[in-house]
CSV table of C-alpha atoms in Angstrom, one decimal:
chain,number,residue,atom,x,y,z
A,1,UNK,CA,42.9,-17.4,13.7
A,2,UNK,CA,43.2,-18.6,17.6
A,3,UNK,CA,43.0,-14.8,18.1
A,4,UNK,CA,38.8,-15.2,17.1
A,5,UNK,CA,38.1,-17.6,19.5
A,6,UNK,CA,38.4,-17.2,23.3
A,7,UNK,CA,36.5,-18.7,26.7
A,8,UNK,CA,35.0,-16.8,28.6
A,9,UNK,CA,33.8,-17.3,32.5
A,10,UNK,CA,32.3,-15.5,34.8
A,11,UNK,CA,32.6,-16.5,38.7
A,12,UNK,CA,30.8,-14.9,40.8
A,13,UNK,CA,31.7,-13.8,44.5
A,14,UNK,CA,32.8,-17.1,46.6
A,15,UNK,CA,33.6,-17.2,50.5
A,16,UNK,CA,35.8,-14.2,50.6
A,17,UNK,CA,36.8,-14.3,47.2
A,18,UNK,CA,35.3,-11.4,44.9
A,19,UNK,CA,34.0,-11.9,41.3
A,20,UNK,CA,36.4,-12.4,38.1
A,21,UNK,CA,36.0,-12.7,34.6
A,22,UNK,CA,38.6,-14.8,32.9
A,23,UNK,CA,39.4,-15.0,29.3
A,24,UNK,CA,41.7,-17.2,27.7
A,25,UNK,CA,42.5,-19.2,24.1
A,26,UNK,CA,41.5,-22.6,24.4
A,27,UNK,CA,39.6,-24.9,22.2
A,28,UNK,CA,35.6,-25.6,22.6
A,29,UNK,CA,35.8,-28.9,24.8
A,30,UNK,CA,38.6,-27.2,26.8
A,31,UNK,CA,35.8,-24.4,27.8
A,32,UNK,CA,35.8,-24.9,31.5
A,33,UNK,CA,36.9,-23.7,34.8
A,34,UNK,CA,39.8,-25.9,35.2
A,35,UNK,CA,41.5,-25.1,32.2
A,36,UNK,CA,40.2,-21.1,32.1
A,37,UNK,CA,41.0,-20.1,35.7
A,38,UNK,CA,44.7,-19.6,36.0
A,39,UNK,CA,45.3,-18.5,38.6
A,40,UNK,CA,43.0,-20.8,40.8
A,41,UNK,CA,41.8,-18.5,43.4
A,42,UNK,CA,40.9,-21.1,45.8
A,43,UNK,CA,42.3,-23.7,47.6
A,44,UNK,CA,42.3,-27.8,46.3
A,45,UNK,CA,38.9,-28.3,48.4
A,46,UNK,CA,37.2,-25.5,47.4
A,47,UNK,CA,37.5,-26.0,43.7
A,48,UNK,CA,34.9,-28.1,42.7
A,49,UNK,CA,32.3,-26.1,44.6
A,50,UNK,CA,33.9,-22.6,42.8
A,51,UNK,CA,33.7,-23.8,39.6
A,52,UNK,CA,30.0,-24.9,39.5
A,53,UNK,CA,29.5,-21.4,40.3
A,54,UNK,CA,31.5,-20.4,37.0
A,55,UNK,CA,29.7,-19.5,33.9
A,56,UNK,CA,31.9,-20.5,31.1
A,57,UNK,CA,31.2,-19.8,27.7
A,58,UNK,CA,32.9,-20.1,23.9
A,59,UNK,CA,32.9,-17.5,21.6
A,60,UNK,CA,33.9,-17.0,18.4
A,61,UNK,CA,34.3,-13.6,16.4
A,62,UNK,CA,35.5,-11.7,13.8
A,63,UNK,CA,38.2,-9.4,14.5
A,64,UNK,CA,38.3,-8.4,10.9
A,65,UNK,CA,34.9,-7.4,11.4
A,66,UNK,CA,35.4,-5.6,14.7
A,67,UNK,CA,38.7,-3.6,13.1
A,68,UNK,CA,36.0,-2.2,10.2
A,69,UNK,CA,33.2,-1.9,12.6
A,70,UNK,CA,35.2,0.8,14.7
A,71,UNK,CA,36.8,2.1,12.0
A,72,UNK,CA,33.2,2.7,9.9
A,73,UNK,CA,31.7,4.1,13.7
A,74,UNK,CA,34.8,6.5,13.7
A,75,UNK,CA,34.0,8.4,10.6
């Protein structure tokens, strides 16, 4: 289910642009800045150097799991 598995990445604070999270649906070896950080908040030059900054990670999870989880916590 493409719904269980996301990218994640965290960029910190760069020049005069504050920290984000992004989260989107790609495969594993799409896991990276370039193909996470839509919009790109930084101009063409300034790319490269914003991404290495990026912590990008894959996860996968169970929403089935969460959904009983929170249901089982709310009783």
């Amino acid at each position: 289910n493409s719904e269980d598995v996301r990218c994640k990445c965290i960029c910190p604070p760069y020049k005069d642009h504050s920290g984000h999270i992004y989260n989107k649906n790609v495969s594993q070896k799409d896991c990276d800045c370039l193909h996470v950080v839509e919009p790109m908040p930084v101009p063409g030059p300034d790319v490269e150097a914003y991404c290495l900054r990026c912590e990008c990670k894959y996860e996968e999870r169970s929403s089935v799991t969460i959904k009983v989880s929170s249901v089982t916590l709310l009783s």
